[in-house]
């Protein structure tokens, strides 16, 4: 198959590719304007050309400016350090603020521990539901925006939002104001305007796919994820050290968080260069513009056929609803079209991978708010102990991703062939191993929940499941070409939808059973682990001699001939 990236294109030819209706729309696998249904390899050709040209364009820059894995790691370090050094003191400060408010309400010198736990559980539950809803909207917009305007601009936006959020949150629990529950909730929801951690991960993954070859993406995403977990592990330790050094003053860590996120924002404004090719951004803008024009045209046709006030009002409301539902447009990218022969294997594989990704998030991230409250109740942990716990968990994950993941990958690659266009046996086996360890870790925590040794064993065993996240992300993107922002945006949108309810459900279960059997909420992720493991057996590998691949090769040959003029 001919490689598009090996050909030099003059400006007129590039413009023809960007505007011609004869060229398949690479931004939409399910576009009705193209006969190419299995667009992975077609998009991969153009994606490779874009990566090569971006490298050439930035070759003269210093290593810390050039789009690279090093820059991605630096971005992650600053952002995650700001987030995690902020979390543990905020838990302690919020507990104190709630207790202070309860004392004033009851006129007592002490506050009931169970009442504080229940109140804080309700605050956290409401805050997470509102944040997840706002993050749902933001995640649906940020992915497509990063495709149209670039990854670096999205990083700047996230930095500004997080800076404002941290500042307002710190003010809400400070001594300058009385206890206002609604202010605490409002302050905690501001950060969700940036899409949250899911949007950051999506933009980082898009950044990596812009500059890293498909066969190296799993390793690159594992590296970035390991750095992320290492920072998550070290930040609370640094926070605890700073708090102890300043006689228990939690605000010191808050100030460090504000400095870190300010530095992140400034670096993204003045130092970080764009990783997405200008032509790719223009293609995304053209696709978006055509979609909006199509919506306006359809609305005008409907209005012209409406002759009564009621029917015209109905069409107007319908149009506004369609505009609102554009938030969910990235989800269309996750619904792959059938192949020419009608095969739905690629679609089913992607849907299974996305389901697995969501279940992993549910069993790990969605569990944490209730689990942290559980430790403050069952083990009497304060901010320092919580910091140690988060640090230990993050460092265990980092060790797994740096060492265990690398050794496992080498062993599996020696047994199975690597496939760059589909989920392969290496991916499936990795996911199955991760599910088993996640199941075992949760089971140990359930069996030994009354002792802190149980939760330490849980962290150690569960950390092996960290290999699943980069594997899932890099495997999903195998099925797509240049529209990675939309793809990862769609995944982030689904995660946000899940986080809208799942942490609140577990917090509600915890709040209802804390006085009787506080570990009850752990049964839910325990069952989810079993479901995730079963789903891995339904994934199908598409080998190079598969009829589906033959169809894709024929389509690629037609695309190459139409774009290059070479038969």
Coordinates of C-alpha atoms in Angstrom, one line a residue, residues 350-543:
X350 CA -14.5 -0.9 20.4
X351 CA -17.7 -1.0 22.4
X352 CA -16.3 -3.8 24.6
X353 CA -13.1 -1.9 25.2
X354 CA -15.0 1.2 26.1
X355 CA -17.2 -0.8 28.5
X356 CA -14.1 -2.4 30.1
X357 CA -12.5 1.1 30.5
X358 CA -15.6 2.4 32.2
X359 CA -15.8 -0.6 34.6
X360 CA -12.2 -0.1 35.5
X361 CA -12.8 3.5 36.3
X362 CA -15.8 2.5 38.4
X363 CA -13.8 -0.1 40.4
X364 CA -10.9 2.3 41.1
X365 CA -11.6 6.0 40.8
X366 CA -15.3 6.0 41.7
X367 CA -14.5 4.0 44.8
X368 CA -12.0 6.5 46.2
X369 CA -14.2 9.2 47.8
X370 CA -16.1 6.6 49.9
X371 CA -12.9 4.7 50.6
X372 CA -11.2 7.8 52.0
X373 CA -14.1 8.6 54.2
X374 CA -14.1 4.9 55.3
X375 CA -10.5 5.2 56.5
X376 CA -11.2 8.4 58.5
X377 CA -14.0 6.5 60.3
X378 CA -12.6 2.9 60.6
X379 CA -8.9 3.7 61.2
X380 CA -9.2 7.2 62.6
X381 CA -6.9 8.5 59.8
X382 CA -6.2 12.3 59.5
X383 CA -4.8 14.3 56.6
X384 CA -1.3 13.0 57.2
X385 CA -2.3 9.3 57.2
X386 CA -4.5 9.9 54.2
X387 CA -1.6 11.5 52.5
X388 CA 0.6 8.4 53.2
X389 CA -2.2 6.1 51.9
X390 CA -2.6 8.0 48.6
X391 CA 1.2 8.2 48.3
X392 CA 1.7 4.5 48.8
X393 CA -1.1 3.7 46.3
X394 CA 0.4 6.0 43.7
X395 CA 3.9 4.7 44.1
X396 CA 2.7 1.1 43.9
X397 CA 1.0 1.9 40.6
X398 CA 4.1 3.7 39.3
X399 CA 6.3 0.8 40.1
X400 CA 3.9 -1.6 38.3
X401 CA 3.7 0.6 35.2
X402 CA 7.5 1.2 35.1
X403 CA 8.7 -2.3 35.9
X404 CA 6.0 -5.0 36.0
X405 CA 4.2 -3.6 32.8
X406 CA 7.5 -3.6 30.9
X407 CA 8.4 -7.1 31.9
X408 CA 4.9 -8.4 31.2
X409 CA 4.9 -6.7 27.8
X410 CA 8.2 -8.3 26.8
X411 CA 7.0 -11.7 27.9
X412 CA 3.7 -11.4 26.1
X413 CA 5.3 -10.1 22.9
X414 CA 7.6 -13.1 22.9
X415 CA 4.5 -15.4 22.9
X416 CA 2.1 -13.5 20.7
X417 CA 2.3 -11.3 17.6
X418 CA 1.6 -7.6 17.9
X419 CA -1.2 -6.2 15.8
X420 CA -1.3 -2.4 15.1
X421 CA -4.8 -2.3 13.6
X422 CA -6.8 -4.3 16.1
X423 CA -6.9 -5.6 19.7
X424 CA -4.5 -8.5 19.9
X425 CA -3.7 -11.4 22.3
X426 CA -1.1 -9.2 24.1
X427 CA -3.8 -6.7 24.9
X428 CA -6.4 -9.3 25.9
X429 CA -4.1 -11.2 28.2
X430 CA -3.0 -7.9 29.8
X431 CA -6.6 -6.9 30.5
X432 CA -7.4 -10.3 31.9
X433 CA -4.4 -10.3 34.3
X434 CA -5.4 -6.8 35.4
X435 CA -9.0 -7.9 36.1
X436 CA -7.9 -10.8 38.2
X437 CA -5.7 -8.7 40.4
X438 CA -8.4 -6.0 40.8
X439 CA -10.8 -8.7 41.9
X440 CA -8.4 -10.3 44.3
X441 CA -7.5 -6.9 45.8
X442 CA -11.1 -5.9 46.4
X443 CA -11.8 -9.3 47.9
X444 CA -8.9 -9.0 50.4
X445 CA -10.2 -5.5 51.4
X446 CA -13.7 -6.9 52.0
X447 CA -12.4 -9.8 54.1
X448 CA -10.0 -7.7 56.2
X449 CA -11.7 -4.3 56.3
X450 CA -11.5 -3.9 60.1
X451 CA -7.7 -3.6 60.0
X452 CA -5.4 -1.1 58.2
X453 CA -3.3 -4.1 57.0
X454 CA -6.2 -5.1 54.8
X455 CA -6.2 -1.8 53.0
X456 CA -2.4 -2.0 52.5
X457 CA -2.7 -5.4 51.0
X458 CA -5.5 -4.1 48.8
X459 CA -3.3 -1.4 47.4
X460 CA -0.4 -3.7 46.7
X461 CA -2.6 -6.3 44.9
X462 CA -4.8 -3.8 43.1
X463 CA -1.8 -1.9 41.8
X464 CA -1.2 -4.6 39.2
X465 CA -4.5 -3.6 37.5
X466 CA -2.9 -0.2 36.6
X467 CA -1.6 -2.0 33.5
X468 CA -5.1 -1.9 32.1
X469 CA -5.6 1.8 31.6
X470 CA -2.8 2.5 29.1
X471 CA -3.6 -0.8 27.3
X472 CA -7.2 0.1 26.9
X473 CA -6.5 3.7 25.7
X474 CA -3.9 2.7 23.1
X475 CA -6.0 -0.2 21.9
X476 CA -9.1 1.9 21.4
X477 CA -7.2 4.4 19.3
X478 CA -6.0 1.6 17.0
X479 CA -9.4 1.7 15.2
X480 CA -9.1 5.4 14.3
X481 CA -7.0 7.8 12.3
X482 CA -6.5 11.5 12.8
X483 CA -9.6 12.3 14.9
X484 CA -8.1 11.3 18.2
X485 CA -9.4 14.3 20.1
X486 CA -13.0 13.4 19.2
X487 CA -12.3 9.7 20.2
X488 CA -10.7 10.4 23.5
X489 CA -13.3 13.1 24.1
X490 CA -16.0 10.6 23.6
X491 CA -14.4 8.2 26.1
X492 CA -14.0 11.1 28.6
X493 CA -17.6 11.9 28.0
X494 CA -18.7 8.4 29.0
X495 CA -16.4 8.4 32.0
X496 CA -18.0 11.7 33.1
X497 CA -21.4 10.2 32.7
X498 CA -20.4 7.3 34.8
X499 CA -18.9 9.5 37.5
X500 CA -22.1 11.5 37.6
X501 CA -23.8 8.6 39.5
X502 CA -21.3 5.9 40.6
X503 CA -19.4 7.8 43.4
X504 CA -22.7 9.2 44.6
X505 CA -24.2 5.7 44.8
X506 CA -21.2 4.4 46.8
X507 CA -21.2 7.4 49.1
X508 CA -24.9 7.0 49.7
X509 CA -24.4 3.3 50.5
X510 CA -21.5 4.2 52.8
X511 CA -23.5 7.0 54.5
X512 CA -26.5 4.7 55.1
X513 CA -24.4 1.7 56.5
X514 CA -21.6 3.5 58.3
X515 CA -23.0 2.9 61.7
X516 CA -23.7 -0.8 61.1
X517 CA -21.4 -2.3 58.4
X518 CA -19.3 0.5 56.8
X519 CA -17.6 -1.8 54.3
X520 CA -20.9 -2.7 52.5
X521 CA -20.2 -0.3 49.6
X522 CA -17.2 -2.5 48.6
X523 CA -19.5 -5.3 47.4
X524 CA -20.4 -3.2 44.3
X525 CA -16.9 -2.8 42.8
X526 CA -16.2 -6.5 43.8
X527 CA -19.1 -7.6 41.5
X528 CA -18.0 -5.2 38.7
X529 CA -14.6 -6.8 38.6
X530 CA -16.2 -10.2 37.8
X531 CA -18.2 -8.6 34.9
X532 CA -15.1 -6.9 33.5
X533 CA -13.2 -10.2 33.5
X534 CA -16.0 -12.0 31.6
X535 CA -16.2 -9.3 29.0
X536 CA -12.5 -9.8 28.0
X537 CA -13.4 -13.2 26.5
X538 CA -15.7 -11.6 23.9
X539 CA -12.9 -9.5 22.3
X540 CA -11.9 -10.7 18.8
X541 CA -8.5 -10.3 17.2
X542 CA -8.5 -9.2 13.5
X543 CA -5.5 -10.7 11.9

